[in-house]
Short mmCIF file of C-alpha atoms in Angstrom, two decimals:
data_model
loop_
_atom_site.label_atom_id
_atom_site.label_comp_id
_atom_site.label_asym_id
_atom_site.label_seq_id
_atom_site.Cartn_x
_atom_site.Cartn_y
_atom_site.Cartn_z
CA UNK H 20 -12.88 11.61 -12.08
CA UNK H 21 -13.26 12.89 -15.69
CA UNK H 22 -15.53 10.97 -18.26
CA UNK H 23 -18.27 9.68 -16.43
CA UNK H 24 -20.86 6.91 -18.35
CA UNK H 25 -24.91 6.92 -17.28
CA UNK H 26 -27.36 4.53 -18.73
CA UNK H 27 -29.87 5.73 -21.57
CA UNK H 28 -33.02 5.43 -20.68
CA UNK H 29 -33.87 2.69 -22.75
CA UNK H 30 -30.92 1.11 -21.68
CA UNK H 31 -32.94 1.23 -17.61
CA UNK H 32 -36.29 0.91 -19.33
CA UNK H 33 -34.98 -2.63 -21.08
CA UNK H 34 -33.30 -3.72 -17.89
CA UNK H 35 -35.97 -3.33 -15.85
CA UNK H 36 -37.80 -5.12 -18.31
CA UNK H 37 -35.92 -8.04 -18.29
CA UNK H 38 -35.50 -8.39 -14.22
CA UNK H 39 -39.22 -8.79 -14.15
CA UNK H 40 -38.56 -12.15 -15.40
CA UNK H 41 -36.34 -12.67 -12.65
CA UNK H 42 -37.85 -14.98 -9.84
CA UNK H 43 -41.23 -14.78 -11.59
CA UNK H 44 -43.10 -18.20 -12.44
CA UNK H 45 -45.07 -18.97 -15.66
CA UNK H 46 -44.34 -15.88 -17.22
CA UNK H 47 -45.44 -15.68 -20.90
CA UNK H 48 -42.71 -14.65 -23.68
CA UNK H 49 -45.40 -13.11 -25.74
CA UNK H 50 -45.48 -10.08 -23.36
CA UNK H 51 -48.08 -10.36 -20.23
CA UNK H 52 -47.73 -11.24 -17.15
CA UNK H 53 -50.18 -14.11 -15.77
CA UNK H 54 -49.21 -14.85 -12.56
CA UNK H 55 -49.51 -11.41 -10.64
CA UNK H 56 -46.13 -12.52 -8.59
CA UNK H 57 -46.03 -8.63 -6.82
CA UNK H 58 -42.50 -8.29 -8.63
CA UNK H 59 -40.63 -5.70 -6.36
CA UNK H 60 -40.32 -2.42 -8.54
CA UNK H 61 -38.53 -0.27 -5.92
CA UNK H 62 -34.79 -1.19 -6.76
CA UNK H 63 -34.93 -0.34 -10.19
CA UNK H 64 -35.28 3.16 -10.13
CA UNK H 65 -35.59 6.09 -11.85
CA UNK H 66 -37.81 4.70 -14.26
CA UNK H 67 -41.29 4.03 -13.45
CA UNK H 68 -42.98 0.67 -14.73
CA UNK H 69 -43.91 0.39 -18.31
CA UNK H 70 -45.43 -2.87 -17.79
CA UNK H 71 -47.64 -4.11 -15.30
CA UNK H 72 -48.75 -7.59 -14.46
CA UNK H 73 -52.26 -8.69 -15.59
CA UNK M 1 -11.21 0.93 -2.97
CA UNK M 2 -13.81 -0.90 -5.68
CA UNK M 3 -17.31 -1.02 -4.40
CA UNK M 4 -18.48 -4.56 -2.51
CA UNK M 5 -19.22 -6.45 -5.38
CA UNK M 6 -21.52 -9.63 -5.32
CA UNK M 7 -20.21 -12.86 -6.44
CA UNK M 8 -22.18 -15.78 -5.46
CA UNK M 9 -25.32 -16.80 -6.06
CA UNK M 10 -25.57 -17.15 -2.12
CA UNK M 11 -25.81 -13.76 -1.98
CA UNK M 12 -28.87 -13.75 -4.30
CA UNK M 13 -31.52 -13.12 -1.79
CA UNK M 14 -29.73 -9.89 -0.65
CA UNK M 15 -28.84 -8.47 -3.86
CA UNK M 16 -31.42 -6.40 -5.16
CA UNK M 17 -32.61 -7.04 -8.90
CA UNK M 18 -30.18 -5.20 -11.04
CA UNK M 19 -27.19 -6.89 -8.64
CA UNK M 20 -28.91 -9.81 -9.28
CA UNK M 21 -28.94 -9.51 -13.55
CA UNK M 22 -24.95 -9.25 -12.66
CA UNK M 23 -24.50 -12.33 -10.80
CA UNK M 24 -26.61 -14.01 -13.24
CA UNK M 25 -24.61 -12.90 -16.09
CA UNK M 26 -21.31 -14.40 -13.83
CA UNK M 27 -22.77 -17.93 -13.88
CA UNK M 28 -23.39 -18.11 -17.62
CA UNK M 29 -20.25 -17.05 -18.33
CA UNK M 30 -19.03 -19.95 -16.15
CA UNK M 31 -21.64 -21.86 -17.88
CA UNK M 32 -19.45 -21.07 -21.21
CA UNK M 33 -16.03 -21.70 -20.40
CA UNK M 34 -15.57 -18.61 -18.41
CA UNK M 35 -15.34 -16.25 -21.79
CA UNK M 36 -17.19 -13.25 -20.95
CA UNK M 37 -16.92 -12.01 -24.98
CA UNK M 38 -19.30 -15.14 -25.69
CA UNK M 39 -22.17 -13.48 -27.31
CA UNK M 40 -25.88 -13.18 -25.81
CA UNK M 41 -27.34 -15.84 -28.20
CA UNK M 42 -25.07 -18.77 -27.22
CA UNK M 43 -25.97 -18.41 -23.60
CA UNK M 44 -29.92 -18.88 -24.97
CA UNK M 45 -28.56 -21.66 -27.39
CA UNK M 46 -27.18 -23.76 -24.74
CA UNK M 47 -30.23 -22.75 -22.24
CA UNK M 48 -32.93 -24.21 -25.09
CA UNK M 49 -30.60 -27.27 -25.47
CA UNK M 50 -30.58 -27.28 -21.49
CA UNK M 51 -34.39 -27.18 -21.67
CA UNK M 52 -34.50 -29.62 -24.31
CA UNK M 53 -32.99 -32.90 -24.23
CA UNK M 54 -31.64 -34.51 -26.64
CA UNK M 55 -32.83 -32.24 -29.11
CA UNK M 56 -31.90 -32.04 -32.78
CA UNK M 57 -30.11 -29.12 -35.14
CA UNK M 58 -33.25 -28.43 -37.10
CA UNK M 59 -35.46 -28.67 -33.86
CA UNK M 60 -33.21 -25.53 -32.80
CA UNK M 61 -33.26 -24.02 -36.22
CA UNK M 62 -36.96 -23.89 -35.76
CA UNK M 63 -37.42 -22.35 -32.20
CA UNK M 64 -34.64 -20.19 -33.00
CA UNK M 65 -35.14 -19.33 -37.08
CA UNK M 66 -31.50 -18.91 -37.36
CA UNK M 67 -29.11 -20.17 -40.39
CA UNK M 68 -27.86 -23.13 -40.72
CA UNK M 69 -24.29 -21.93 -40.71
CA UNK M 70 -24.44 -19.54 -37.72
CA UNK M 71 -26.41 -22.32 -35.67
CA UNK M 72 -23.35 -24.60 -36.17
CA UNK M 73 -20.73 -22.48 -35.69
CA UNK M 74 -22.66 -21.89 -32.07
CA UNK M 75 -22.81 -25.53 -31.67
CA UNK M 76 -19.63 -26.32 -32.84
CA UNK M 77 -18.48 -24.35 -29.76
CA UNK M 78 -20.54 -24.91 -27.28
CA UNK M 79 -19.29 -28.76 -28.77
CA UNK M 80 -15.55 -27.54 -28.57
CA UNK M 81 -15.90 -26.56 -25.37
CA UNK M 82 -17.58 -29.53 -23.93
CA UNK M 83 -20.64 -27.60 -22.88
CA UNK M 84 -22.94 -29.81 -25.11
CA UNK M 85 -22.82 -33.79 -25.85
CA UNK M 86 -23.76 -35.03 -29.12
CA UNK M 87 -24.93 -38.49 -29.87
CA UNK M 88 -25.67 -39.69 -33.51
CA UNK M 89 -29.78 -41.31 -33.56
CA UNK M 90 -30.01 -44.45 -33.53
CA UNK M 91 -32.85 -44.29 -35.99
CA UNK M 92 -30.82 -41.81 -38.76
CA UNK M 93 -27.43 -41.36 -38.58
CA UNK M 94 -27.97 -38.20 -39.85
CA UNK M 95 -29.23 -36.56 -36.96
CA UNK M 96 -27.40 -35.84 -34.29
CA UNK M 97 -29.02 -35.42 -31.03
CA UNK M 98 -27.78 -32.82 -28.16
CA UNK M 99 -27.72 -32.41 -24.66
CA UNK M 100 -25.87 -29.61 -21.88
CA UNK M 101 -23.33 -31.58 -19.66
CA UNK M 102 -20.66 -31.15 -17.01
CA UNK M 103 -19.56 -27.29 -16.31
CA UNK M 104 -21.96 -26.10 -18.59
CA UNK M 105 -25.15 -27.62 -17.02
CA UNK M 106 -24.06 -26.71 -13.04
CA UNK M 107 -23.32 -23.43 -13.90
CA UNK M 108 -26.49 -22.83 -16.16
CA UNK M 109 -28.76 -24.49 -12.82
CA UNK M 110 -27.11 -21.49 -11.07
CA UNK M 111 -28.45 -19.03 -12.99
CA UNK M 112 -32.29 -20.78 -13.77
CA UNK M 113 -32.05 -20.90 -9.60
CA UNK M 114 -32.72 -17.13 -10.17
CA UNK M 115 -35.71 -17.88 -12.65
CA UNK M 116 -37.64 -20.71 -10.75
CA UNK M 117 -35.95 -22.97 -12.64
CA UNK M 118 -37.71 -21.44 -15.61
CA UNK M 119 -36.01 -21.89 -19.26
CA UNK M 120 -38.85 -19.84 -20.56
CA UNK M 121 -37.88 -16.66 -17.76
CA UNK M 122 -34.19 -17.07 -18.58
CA UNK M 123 -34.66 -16.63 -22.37
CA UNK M 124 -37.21 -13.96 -21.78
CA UNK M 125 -34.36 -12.16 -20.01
CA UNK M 126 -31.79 -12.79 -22.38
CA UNK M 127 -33.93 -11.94 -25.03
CA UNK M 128 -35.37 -8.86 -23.70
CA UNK M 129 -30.93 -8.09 -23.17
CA UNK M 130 -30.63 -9.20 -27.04
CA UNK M 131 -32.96 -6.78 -28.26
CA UNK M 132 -31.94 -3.89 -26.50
CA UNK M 133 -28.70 -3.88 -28.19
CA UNK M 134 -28.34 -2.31 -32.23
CA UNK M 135 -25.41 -4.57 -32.46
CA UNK M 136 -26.03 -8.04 -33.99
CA UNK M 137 -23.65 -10.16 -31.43
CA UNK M 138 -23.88 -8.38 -27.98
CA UNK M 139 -21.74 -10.40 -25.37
CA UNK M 140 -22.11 -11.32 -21.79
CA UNK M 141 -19.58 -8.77 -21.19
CA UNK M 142 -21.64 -5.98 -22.68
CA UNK M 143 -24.52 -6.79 -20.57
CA UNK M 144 -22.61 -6.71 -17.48
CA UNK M 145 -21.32 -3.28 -18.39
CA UNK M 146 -25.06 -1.93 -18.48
CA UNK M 147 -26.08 -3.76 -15.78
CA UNK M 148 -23.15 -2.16 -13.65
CA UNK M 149 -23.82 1.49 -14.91
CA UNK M 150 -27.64 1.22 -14.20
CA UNK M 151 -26.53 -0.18 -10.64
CA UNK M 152 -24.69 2.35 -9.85
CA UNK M 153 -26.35 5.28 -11.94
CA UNK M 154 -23.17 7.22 -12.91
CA UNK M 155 -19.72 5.17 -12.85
CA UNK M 156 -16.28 6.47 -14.25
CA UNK M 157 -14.12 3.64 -16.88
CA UNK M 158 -12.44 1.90 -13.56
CA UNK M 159 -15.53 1.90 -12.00
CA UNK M 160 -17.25 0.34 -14.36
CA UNK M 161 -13.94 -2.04 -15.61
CA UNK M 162 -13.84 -3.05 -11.54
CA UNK M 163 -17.69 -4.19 -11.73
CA UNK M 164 -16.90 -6.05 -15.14
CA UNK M 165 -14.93 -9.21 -16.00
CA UNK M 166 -11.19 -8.98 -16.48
CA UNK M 167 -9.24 -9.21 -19.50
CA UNK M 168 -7.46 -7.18 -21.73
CA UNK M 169 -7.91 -3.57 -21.29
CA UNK M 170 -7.97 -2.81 -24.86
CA UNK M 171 -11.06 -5.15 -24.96
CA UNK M 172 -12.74 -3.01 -21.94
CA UNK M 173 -12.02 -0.14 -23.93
CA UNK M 174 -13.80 -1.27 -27.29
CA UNK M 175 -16.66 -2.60 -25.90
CA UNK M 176 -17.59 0.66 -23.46
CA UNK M 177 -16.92 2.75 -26.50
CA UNK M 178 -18.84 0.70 -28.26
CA UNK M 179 -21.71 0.79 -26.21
CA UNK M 180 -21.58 4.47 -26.24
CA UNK M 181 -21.79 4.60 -29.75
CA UNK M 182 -24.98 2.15 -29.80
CA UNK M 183 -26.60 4.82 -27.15
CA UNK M 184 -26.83 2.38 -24.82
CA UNK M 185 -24.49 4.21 -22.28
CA UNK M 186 -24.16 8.02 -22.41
CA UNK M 187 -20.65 9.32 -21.25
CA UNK M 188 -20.74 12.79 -19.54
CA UNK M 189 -17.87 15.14 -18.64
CA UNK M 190 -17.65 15.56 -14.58
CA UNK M 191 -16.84 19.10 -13.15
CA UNK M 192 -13.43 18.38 -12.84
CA UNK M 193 -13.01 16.51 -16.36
#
């Protein structure tokens, strides 16, 4: 196979980041979360959430 | 034999929420004429414009705080291309209103179906993409790149080239490498490299 290529982990930290917009209503740009819409987290492993909904 | 890979936004409720970034991706490169090396920041200039009506250059200039000169080379494309309609006001002739149309607009609705129909969710997400990158014009097809290597954890070049968008290998090639250099991917040697 040779040369292989793995995400950083700010590369999975920033995706997972933006997929909690996905599906999610009212979010706020500014950062939080106001709608506590139970976003699934378990597809987007390894990295565990950095930002949970208010 | 490539991997199964997603393509319609049928699939969406299957797809889990990396797949999903992908497929959105797809539709707003369809949304702009199909040209995957369209940067990051168009696809959130024609979603504002989508969100916003006849809206005006220095209405944009404001929500975005960009130039002048790079705002209307964006619009000038997204013009070119026939994404956007312009209409002169009726009150100044100066100002030029705008509005998404045609291709542009279906293809767009595709990918807000993934938001709610949210503007404000999509640009989150394409804003949250636009500030991962260290690189002042990321394009769709860098994103998709990412999005297929964090999908699939650890993917070889033709892996990652069959989960992307085609087009000249040489451009495959650059952007991969160039993502590597930004430390956004990290490339590893396998056991048998």
């Amino acid at each position: 196979m040779g040369k292989t290529f793995k995400p950083s982990a700010d590369t999975i930290r920033s995706l997972r980041q933006a997929a909690l917009s996905i599906g999610a209503s009212g979010l706020s740009i500014s950062g939080g979360f106001n709608t506590g819409t139970g976003l699934p987290q378990e597809d987007i492993s390894p990295m565990p959430a950095n930002v949970t909904p208010k | 034999m490539p991997p199964k890979i997603l393509k319609s936004a049928h699939n969406q409720a299957s797809a889990n929420r990396i797949q999903q970034m992908g497929l959105i991706l797809d539709h707003l490169v369809d949304a702009l004429g199909g040209d995957p090396s369209a940067p990051l920041r168009r696809a959130q200039i024609l979603a504002d414009i989508d969100c916003h009506p006849d809206t005006t250059q220095s209405a944009l200039m404001d929500r975005f705080g960009m130039n002048k000169s790079t705002l209307n080379r964006e619009i000038e494309w997204l013009y070119d291309q026939g994404c956007i309609l312009r209409t002169p006001s009726q009150q100044d002739g100066r100002v030029i209103h705008m509005s998404s149309c045609g291709y542009a607009k279906k293809n767009l609705g595709l990918a807000l179906d993934y938001f709610n129909r949210s503007h404000k969710n999509l640009h989150f997400f394409l804003e949250t993409l636009i500030n991962l990158f260290t690189d002042p014009k990321p394009t769709l097809r860098d994103a998709k790149f990412l999005v297929a290597a964090t999908d699939m954890g650890e993917a070889s070049r033709q892996e990652l080239f069959d989960r992307g968008y085609s087009g000249a290998n040489t451009t495959n090639v650059r952007a991969l490498d160039h993502l590597v250099e930004q430390g956004l991917l990290i490339k590893t040697e396998d056991e048998n490299g």
